[in-house]
mmCIF file of C-alpha atoms in Angstrom:
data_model
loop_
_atom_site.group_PDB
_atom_site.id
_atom_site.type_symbol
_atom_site.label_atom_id
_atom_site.label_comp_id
_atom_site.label_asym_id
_atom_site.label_seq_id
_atom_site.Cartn_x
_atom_site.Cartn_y
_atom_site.Cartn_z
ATOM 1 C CA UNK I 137 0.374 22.082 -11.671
ATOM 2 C CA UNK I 138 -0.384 21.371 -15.364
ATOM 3 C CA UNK I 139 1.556 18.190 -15.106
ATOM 4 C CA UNK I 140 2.067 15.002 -13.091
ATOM 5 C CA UNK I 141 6.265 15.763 -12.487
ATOM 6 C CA UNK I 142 5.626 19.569 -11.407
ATOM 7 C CA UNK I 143 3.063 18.877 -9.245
ATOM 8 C CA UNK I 144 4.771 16.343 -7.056
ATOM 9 C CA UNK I 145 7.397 18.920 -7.125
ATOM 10 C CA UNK I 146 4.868 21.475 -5.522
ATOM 11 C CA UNK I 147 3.966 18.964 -3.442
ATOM 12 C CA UNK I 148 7.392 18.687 -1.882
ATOM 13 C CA UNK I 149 7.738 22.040 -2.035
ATOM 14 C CA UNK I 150 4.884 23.085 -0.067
ATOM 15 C CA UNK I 151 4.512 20.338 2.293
ATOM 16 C CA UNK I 152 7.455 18.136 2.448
ATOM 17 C CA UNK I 153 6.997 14.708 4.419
ATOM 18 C CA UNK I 154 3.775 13.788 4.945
ATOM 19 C CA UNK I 155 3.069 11.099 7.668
ATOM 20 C CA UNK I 156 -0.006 9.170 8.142
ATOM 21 C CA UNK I 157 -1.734 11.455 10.821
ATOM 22 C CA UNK I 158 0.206 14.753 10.461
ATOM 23 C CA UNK I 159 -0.274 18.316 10.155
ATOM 24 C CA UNK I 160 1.355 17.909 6.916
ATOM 25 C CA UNK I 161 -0.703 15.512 5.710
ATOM 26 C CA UNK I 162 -4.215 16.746 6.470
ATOM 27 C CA UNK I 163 -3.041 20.289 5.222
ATOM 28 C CA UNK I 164 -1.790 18.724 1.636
ATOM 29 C CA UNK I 165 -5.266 17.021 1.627
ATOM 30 C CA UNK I 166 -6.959 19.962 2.164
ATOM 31 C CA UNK I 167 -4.815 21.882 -0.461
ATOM 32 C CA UNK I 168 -5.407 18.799 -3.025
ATOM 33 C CA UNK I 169 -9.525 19.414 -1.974
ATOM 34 C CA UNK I 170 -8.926 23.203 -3.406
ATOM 35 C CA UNK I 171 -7.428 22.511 -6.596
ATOM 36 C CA UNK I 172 -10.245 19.950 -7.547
ATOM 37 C CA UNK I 173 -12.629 22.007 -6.850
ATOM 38 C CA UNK I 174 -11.560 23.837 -10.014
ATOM 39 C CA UNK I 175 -13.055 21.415 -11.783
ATOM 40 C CA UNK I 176 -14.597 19.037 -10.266
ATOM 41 C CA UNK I 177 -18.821 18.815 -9.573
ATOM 42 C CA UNK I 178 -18.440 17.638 -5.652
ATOM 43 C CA UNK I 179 -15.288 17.825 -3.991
ATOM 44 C CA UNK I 180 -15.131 16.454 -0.169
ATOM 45 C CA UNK I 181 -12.114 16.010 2.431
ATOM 46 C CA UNK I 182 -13.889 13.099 4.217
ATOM 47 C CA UNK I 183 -11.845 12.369 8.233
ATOM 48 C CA UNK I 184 -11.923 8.853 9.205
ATOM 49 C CA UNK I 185 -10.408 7.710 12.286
ATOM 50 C CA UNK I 186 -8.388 4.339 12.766
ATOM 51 C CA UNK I 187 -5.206 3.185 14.565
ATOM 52 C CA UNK I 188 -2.486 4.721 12.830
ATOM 53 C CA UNK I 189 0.145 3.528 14.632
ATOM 54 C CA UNK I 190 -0.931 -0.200 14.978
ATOM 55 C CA UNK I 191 0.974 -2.022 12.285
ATOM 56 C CA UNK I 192 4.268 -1.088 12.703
ATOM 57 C CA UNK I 193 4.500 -0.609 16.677
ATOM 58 C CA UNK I 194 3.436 -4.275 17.341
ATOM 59 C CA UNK I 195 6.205 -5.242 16.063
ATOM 60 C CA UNK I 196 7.746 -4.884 19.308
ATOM 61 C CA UNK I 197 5.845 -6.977 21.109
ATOM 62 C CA UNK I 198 6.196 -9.707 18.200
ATOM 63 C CA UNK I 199 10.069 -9.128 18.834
ATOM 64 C CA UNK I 200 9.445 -9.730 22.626
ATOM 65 C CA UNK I 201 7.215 -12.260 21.968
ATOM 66 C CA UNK I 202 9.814 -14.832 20.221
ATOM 67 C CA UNK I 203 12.322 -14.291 22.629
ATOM 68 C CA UNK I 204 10.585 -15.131 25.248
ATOM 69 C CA UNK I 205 9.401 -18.047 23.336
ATOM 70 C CA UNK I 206 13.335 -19.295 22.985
ATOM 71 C CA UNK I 207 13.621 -18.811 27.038
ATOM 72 C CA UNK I 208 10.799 -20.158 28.515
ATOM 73 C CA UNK I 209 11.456 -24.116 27.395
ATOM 74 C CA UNK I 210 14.032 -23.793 30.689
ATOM 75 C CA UNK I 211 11.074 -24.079 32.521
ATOM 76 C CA UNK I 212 8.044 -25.534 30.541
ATOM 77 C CA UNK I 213 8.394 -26.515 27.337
ATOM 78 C CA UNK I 214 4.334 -26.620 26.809
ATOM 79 C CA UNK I 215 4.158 -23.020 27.881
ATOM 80 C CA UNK I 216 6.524 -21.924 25.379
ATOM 81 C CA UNK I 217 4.601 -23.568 22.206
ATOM 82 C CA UNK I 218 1.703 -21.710 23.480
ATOM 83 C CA UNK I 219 3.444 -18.231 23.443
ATOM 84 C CA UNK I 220 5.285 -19.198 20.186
ATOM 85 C CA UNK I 221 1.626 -19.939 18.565
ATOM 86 C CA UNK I 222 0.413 -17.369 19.917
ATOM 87 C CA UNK I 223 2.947 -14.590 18.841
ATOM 88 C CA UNK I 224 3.210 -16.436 15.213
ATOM 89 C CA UNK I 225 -0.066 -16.306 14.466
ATOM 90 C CA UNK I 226 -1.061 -12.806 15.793
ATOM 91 C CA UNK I 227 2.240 -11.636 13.470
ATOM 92 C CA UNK I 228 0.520 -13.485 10.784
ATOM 93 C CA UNK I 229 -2.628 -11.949 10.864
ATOM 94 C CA UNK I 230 -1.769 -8.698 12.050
ATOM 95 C CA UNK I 231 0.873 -7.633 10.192
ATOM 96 C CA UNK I 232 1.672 -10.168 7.172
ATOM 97 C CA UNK I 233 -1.949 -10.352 5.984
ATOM 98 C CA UNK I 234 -3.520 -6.838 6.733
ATOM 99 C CA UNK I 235 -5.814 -8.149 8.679
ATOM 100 C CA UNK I 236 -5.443 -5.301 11.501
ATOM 101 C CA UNK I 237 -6.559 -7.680 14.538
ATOM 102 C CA UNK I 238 -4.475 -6.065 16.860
ATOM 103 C CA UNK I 239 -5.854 -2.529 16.125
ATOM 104 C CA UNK I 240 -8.055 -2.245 18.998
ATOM 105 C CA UNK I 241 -5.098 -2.330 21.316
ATOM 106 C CA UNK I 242 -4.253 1.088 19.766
ATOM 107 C CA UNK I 243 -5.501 4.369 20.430
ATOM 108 C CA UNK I 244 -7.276 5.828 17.143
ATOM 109 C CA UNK I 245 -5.766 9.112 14.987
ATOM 110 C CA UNK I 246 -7.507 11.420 12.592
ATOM 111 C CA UNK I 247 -6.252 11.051 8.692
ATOM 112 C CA UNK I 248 -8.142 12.481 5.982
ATOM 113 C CA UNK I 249 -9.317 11.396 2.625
ATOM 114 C CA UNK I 250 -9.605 13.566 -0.609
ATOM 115 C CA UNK I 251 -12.403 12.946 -2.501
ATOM 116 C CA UNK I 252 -13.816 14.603 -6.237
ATOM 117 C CA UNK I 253 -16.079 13.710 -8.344
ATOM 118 C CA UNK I 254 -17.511 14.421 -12.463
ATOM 119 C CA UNK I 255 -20.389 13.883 -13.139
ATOM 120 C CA UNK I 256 -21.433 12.229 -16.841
ATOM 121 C CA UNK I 257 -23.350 14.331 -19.508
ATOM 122 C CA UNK I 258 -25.703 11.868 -19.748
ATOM 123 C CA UNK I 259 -27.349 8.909 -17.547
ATOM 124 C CA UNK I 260 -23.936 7.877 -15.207
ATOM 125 C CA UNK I 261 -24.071 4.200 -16.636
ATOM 126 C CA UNK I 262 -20.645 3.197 -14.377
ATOM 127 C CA UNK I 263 -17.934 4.917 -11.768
ATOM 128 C CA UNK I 264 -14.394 5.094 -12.808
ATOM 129 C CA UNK I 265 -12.272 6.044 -10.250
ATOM 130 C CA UNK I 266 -8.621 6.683 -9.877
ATOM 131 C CA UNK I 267 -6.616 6.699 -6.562
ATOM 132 C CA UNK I 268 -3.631 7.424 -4.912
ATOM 133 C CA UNK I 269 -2.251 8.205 -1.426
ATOM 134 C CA UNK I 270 -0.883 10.918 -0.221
ATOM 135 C CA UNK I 271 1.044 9.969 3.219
ATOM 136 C CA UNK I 272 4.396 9.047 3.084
ATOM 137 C CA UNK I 273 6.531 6.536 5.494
ATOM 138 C CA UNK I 274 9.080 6.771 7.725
ATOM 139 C CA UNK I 275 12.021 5.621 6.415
ATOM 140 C CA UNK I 276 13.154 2.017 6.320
ATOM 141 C CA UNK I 277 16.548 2.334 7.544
ATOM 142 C CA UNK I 278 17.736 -1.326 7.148
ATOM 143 C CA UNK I 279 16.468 -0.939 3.483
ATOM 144 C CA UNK I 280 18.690 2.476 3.185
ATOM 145 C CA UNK I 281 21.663 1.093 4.694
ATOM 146 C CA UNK I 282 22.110 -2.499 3.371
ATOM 147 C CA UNK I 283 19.131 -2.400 0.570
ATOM 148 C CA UNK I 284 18.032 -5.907 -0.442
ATOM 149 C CA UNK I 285 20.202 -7.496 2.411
ATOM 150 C CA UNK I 286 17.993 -5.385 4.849
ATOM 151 C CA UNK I 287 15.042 -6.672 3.005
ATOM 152 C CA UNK I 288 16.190 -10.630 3.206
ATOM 153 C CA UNK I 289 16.983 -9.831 6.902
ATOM 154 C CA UNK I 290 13.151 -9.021 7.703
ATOM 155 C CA UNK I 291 12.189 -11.737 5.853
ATOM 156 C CA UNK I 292 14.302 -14.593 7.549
ATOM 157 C CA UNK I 293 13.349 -12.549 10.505
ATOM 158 C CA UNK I 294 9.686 -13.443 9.674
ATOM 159 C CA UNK I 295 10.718 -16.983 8.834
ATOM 160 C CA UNK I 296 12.135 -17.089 12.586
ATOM 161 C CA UNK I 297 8.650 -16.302 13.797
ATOM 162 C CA UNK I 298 6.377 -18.357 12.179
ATOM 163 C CA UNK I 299 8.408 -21.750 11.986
ATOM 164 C CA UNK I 300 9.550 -21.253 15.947
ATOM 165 C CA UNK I 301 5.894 -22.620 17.497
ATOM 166 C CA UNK I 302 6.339 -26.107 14.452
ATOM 167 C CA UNK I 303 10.148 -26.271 16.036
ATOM 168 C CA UNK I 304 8.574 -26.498 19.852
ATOM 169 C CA UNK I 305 5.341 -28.108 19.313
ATOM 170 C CA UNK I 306 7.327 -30.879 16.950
ATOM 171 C CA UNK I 307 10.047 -31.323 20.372
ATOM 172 C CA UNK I 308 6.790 -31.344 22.873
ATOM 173 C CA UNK I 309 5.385 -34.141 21.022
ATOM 174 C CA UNK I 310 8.748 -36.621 20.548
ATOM 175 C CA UNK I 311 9.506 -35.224 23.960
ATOM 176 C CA UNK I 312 12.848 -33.694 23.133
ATOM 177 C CA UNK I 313 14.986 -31.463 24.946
ATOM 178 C CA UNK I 314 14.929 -28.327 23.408
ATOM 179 C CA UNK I 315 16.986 -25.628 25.932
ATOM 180 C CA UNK I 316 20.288 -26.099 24.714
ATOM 181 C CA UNK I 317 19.891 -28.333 21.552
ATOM 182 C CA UNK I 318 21.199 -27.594 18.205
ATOM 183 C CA UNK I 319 17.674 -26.510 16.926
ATOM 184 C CA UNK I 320 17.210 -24.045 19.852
ATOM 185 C CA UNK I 321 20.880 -22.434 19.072
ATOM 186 C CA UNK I 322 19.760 -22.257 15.748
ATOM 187 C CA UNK I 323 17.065 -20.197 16.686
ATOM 188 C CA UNK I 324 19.252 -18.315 19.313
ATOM 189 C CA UNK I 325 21.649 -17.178 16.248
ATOM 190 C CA UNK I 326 18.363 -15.670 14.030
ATOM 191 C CA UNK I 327 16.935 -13.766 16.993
ATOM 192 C CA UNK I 328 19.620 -10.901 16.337
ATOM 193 C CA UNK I 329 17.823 -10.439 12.914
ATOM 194 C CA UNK I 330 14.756 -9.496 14.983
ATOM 195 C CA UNK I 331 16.504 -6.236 15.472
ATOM 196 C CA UNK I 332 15.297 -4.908 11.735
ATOM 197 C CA UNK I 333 11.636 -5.198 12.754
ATOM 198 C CA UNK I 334 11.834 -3.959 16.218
ATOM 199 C CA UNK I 335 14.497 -0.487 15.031
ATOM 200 C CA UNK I 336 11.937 -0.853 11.556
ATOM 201 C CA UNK I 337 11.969 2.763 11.475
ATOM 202 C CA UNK I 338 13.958 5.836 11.782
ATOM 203 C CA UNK I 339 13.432 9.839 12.541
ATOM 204 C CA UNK I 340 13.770 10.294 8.859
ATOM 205 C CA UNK I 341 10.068 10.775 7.374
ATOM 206 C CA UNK I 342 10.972 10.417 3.294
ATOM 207 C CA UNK I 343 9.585 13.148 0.711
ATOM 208 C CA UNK I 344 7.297 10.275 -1.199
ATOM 209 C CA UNK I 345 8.141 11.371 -4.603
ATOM 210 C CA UNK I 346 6.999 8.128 -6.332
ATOM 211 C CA UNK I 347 5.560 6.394 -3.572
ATOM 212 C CA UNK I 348 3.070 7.952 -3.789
ATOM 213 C CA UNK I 349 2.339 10.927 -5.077
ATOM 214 C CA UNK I 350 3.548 10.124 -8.198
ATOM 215 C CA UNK I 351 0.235 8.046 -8.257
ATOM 216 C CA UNK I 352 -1.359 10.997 -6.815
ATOM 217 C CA UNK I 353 -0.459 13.387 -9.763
ATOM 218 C CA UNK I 354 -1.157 10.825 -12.337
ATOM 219 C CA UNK I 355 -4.840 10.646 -10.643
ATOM 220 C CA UNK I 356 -4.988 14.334 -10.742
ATOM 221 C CA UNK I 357 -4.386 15.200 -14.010
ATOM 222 C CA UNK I 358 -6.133 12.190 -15.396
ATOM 223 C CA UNK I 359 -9.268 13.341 -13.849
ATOM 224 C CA UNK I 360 -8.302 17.491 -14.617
ATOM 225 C CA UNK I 361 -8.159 16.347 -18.537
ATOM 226 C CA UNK I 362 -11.088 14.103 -17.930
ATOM 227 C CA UNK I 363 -13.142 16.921 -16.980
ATOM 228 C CA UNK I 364 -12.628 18.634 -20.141
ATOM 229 C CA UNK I 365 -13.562 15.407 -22.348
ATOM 230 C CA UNK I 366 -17.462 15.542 -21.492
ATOM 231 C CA UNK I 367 -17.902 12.360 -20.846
ATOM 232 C CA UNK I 368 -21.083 10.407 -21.610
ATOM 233 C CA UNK I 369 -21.747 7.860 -19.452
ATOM 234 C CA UNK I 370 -19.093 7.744 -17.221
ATOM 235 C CA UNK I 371 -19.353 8.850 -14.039
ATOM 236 C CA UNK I 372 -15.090 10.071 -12.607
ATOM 237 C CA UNK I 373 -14.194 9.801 -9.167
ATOM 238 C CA UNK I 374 -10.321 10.977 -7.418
ATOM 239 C CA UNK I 375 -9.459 9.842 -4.130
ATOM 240 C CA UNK I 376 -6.607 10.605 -2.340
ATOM 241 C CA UNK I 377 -6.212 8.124 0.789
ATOM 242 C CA UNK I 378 -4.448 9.083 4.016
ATOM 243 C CA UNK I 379 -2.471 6.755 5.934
ATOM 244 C CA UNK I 380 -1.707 3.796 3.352
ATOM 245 C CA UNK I 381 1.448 3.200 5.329
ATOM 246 C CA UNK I 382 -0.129 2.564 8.211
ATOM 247 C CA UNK I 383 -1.855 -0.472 6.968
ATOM 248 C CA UNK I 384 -4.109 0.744 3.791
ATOM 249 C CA UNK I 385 -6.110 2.877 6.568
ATOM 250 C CA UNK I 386 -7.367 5.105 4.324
ATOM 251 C CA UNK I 387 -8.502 3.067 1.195
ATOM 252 C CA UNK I 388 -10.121 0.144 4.218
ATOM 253 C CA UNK I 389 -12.284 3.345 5.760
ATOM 254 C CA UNK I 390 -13.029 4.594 2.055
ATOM 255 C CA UNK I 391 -14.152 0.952 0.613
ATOM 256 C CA UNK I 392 -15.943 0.294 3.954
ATOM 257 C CA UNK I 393 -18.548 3.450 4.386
ATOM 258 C CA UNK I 394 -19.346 3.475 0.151
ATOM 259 C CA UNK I 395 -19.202 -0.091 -0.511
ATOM 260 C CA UNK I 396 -22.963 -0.233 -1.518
ATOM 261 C CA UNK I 397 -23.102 3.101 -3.138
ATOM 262 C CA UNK I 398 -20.202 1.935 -5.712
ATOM 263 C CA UNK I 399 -21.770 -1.846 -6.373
ATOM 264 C CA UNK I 400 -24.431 0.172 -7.167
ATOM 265 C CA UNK I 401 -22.508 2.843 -9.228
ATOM 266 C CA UNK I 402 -21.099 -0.173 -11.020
ATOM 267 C CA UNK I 403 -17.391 0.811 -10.009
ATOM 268 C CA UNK I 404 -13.834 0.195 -11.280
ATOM 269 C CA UNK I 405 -11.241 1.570 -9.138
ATOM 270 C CA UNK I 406 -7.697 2.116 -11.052
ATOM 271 C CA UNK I 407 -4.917 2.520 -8.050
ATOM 272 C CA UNK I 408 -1.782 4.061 -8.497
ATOM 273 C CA UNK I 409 1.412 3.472 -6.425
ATOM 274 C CA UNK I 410 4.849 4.144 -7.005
ATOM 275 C CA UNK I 411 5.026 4.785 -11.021
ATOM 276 C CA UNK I 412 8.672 5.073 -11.111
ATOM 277 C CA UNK I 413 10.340 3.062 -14.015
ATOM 278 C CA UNK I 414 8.384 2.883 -17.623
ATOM 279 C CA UNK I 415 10.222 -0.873 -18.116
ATOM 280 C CA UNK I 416 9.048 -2.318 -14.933
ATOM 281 C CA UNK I 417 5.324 -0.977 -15.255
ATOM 282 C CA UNK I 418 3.077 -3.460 -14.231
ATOM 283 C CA UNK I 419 -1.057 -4.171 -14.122
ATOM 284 C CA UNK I 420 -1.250 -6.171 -10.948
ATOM 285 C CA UNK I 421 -3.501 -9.515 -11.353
ATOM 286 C CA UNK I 422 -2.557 -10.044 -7.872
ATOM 287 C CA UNK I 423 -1.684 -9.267 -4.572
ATOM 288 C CA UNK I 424 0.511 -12.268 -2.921
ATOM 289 C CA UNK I 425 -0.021 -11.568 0.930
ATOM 290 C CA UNK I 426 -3.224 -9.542 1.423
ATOM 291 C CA UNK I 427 -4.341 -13.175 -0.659
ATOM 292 C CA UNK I 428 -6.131 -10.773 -3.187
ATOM 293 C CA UNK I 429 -7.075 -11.562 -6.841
ATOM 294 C CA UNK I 430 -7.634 -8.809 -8.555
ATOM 295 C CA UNK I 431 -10.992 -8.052 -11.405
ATOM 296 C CA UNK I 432 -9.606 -9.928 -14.452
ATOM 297 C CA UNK I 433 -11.667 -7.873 -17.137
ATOM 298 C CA UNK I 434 -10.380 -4.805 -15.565
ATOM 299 C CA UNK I 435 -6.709 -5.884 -15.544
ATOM 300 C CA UNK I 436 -7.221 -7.148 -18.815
ATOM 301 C CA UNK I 437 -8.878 -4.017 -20.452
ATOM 302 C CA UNK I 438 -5.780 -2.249 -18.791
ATOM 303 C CA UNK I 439 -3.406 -3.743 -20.337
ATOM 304 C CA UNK I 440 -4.782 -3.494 -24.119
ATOM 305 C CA UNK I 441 -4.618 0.205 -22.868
ATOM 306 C CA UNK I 442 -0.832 -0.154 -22.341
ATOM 307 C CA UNK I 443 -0.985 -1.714 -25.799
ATOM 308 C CA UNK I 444 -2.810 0.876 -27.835
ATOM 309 C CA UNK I 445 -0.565 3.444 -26.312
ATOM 310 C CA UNK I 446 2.884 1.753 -27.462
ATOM 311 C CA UNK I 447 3.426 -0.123 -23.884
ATOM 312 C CA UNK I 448 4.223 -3.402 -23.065
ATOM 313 C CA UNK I 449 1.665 -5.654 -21.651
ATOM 314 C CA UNK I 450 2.984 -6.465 -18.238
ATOM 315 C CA UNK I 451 0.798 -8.395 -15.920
ATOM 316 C CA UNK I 452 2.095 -8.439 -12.405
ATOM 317 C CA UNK I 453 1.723 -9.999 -8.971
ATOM 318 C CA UNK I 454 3.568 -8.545 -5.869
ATOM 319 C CA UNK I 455 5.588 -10.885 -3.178
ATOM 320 C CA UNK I 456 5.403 -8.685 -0.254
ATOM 321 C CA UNK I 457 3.277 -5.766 1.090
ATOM 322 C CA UNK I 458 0.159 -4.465 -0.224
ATOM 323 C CA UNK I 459 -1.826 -1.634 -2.295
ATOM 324 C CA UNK I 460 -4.916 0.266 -1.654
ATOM 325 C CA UNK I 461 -6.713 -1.864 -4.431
ATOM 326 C CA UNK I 462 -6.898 -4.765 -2.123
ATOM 327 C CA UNK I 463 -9.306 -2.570 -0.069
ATOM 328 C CA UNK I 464 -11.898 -2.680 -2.734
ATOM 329 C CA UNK I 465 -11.235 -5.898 -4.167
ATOM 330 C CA UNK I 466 -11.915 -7.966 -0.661
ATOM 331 C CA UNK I 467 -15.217 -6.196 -0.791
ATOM 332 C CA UNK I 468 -16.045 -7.173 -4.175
ATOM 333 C CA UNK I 469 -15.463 -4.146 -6.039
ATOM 334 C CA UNK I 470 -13.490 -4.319 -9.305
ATOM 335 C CA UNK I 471 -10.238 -2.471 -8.901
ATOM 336 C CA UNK I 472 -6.589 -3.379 -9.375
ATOM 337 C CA UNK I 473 -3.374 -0.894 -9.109
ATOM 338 C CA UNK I 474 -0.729 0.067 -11.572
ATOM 339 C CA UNK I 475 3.130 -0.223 -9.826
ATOM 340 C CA UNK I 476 6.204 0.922 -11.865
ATOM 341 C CA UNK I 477 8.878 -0.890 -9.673
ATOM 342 C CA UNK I 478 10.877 -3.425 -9.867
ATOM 343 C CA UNK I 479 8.905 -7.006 -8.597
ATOM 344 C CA UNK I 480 11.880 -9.308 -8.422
ATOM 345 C CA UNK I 481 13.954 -6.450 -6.085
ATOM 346 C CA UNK I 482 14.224 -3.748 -3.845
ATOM 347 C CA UNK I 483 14.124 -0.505 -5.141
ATOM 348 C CA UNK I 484 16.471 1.447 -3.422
ATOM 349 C CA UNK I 485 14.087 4.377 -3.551
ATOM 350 C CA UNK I 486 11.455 1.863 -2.227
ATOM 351 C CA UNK I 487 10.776 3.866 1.811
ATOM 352 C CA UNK I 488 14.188 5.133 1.549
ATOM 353 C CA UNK I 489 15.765 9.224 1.872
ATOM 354 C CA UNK I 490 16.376 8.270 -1.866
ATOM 355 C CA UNK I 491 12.083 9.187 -2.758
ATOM 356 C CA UNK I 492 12.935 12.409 -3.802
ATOM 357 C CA UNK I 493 12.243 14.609 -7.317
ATOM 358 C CA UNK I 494 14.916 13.810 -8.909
ATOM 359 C CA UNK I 495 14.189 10.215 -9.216
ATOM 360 C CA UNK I 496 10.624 10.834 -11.463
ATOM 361 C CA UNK I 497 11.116 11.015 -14.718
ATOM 362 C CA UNK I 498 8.321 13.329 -16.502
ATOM 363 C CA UNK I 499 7.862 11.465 -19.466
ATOM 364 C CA UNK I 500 6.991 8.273 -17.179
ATOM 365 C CA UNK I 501 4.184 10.128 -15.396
ATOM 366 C CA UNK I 502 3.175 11.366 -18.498
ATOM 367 C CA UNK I 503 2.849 8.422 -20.844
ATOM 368 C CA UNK I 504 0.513 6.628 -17.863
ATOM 369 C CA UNK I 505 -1.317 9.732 -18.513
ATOM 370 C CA UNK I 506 -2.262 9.542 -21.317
ATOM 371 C CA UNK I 507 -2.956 5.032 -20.749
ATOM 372 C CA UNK I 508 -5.744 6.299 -18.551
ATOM 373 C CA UNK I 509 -7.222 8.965 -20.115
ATOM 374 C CA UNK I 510 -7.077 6.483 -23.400
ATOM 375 C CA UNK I 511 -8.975 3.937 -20.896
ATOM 376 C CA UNK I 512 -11.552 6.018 -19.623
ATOM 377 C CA UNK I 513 -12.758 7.571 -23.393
ATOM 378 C CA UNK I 514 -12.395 3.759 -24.454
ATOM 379 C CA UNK I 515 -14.864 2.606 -22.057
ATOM 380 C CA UNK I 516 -17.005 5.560 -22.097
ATOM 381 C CA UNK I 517 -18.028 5.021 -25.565
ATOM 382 C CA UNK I 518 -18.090 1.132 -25.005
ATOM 383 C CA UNK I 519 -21.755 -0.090 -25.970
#
């Protein structure tokens, strides 16, 4: 595994799909834990429990939720803004924001973390630590079959939700009659698009060639050529979270139980996540709906990496979804993550039977390479 391309390509090999929770998962983490320890000072495989299935199974009950919000004004139209409010705002929180505040209406898996560490030749002065994760998702099947039309679906879908309980509570107040009106069979016509969050998923598990271990590999042999630099006074830290798809499980449970240790360590956390295309590679200053800002020296020291090392400096902010960065950042750590996708459009490798191999092209993985091994020698010699 001397390189980022042929060691996702062991990766599949070895372990093929690896959901959130799985046997293939914790054995690839386990695995990843043995190669570190080649050259790493500490080398941990840290389990952390949390509700693995939580996100994307509530979705169900969301989809019940606004139906039953378009038939209950038959009887009592003050019953059905409640529900509406109710369902809309729990969809909100839970699942648009990451705020997980559903998850204790879930029954808790194992998932595991990878952790190494190198230690500094001298005095550790600050942490630098690149990330990853390891699981991959089920496949998005609306996304496979009608690509950005499946994506547009789920969000006017999502649209549906949130705007039905303004629709009601606007008719409660005027006292309209909403069973029946041309507002409610407005409604009644979007509730088929329900069906791509409630059949979100299909048997297919993908192979998560660039999302993520892509970022995985990159991490690795970032930190593997690190460890041969003798570094000064920078302390270098992998981590490879489990169950990102779930929710950013992995990196919340990570961020959580070492949040004082790395304000104290004085860390920077570099995440990487789907570094696919060398033209859309982005520095994200932002993360749109985990409402995340990300450190603006560190994105900004980033990208004069990019620069040094013949790259385009491409700040970015994400519309939908989240990274693992936003687990440090909402804690007050500095950290921001490095996407090579498209942000304008669906990829249509993006959770799709299309994440295989072939679609990583080695000199990709290997010019981010060398950006962060650039980075970390830059600021290690930094006065």
């Amino acid at each position: 595994m001397d390189s980022p391309y042929r060691f996702v390509a062991h990766f599949i090999e070895r372990f093929g799909p690896r959901k959130a929770g799985t046997e293939a998962e914790t054995n690839a983490q386990h695995y990843l834990g043995e190669q570190l320890r080649t050259f790493c000072d500490d080398v941990a495989v840290e389990p952390f429990s949390a509700a693995l299935r939580a996100k994307f199974s509530s979705l169900r009950f969301f989809t019940f939720g606004f139906l039953a919000a378009l038939i209950i004004p038959y009887w009592s139209l003050s019953i059905a803004v409640l529900v509406a409010l109710v369902n809309a705002v729990l969809y909100l929180f839970h699942f648009v924001l990451f705020h997980n505040v559903l998850d204790g209406l879930f029954s808790k898996q194992l998932s595991h973390n990878t952790v190494g560490t190198i230690e500094p030749q001298l005095k550790a002065e600050n942490t630098l630590i690149f990330t990853g994760h390891m699981d991959s998702t089920p496949e998005f099947i609306w996304w496979y079959w009608l690509k950005n039309w499946g994506a547009r679906a789920m969000i006017m879908a999502g649209l549906a939700w949130l705007s039905l309980p303004i629709y009601l509570l606007i008719a409660w107040l005027l006292k309209w009659s909403v069973f029946g009106s041309v507002g409610w069979w407005i409604y009644v016509a979007l509730a088929p698009l329900s069906l791509v969050f409630f059949f979100i998923h299909g048997n297919r598990v993908v192979d998560g060639a660039q999302d993520n271990l892509s970022g995985i590999a990159i991490a690795y042999e970032v930190v593997r050529q690190l460890a041969s630099r003798k570094l000064q006074h920078t302390r270098i830290r992998f981590v490879s979270f489990g169950a990102e798809e779930c929710g950013l499980k992995g990196s919340a449970a990570y961020a959580v139980r070492y949040r004082e240790q790395l304000i104290k360590e004085n860390a920077q956390v570099i995440n990487l996540d789907g570094v696919l295309d060398i033209d859309n590679m982005f520095v994200l200053e932002a993360e749109r709906l985990p409402m995340q800002i990300h450190d603006k020296k560190l994105v900004a020291a980033l990208l004069n990496a990019f620069e040094r090392n013949g790259l385009p400096k491409k700040p970015g902010t994400i519309p939908i979804g989240g990274t693992d960065a936003t687990s440090f950042t909402a804690r007050g750590i500095a950290a921001t993550s490095i996407v090579g996708l498209p942000m304008g459009s669906l990829h249509p490798t993006y959770h799709t039977r299309l994440d295989v191999l072939e679609c990583l092209n080695p000199n990709t993985l290997d010019r981010i390479t060398d950006v962060l091994v650039d980075f970390a020698c830059t600021l290690d010699k930094r006065p």
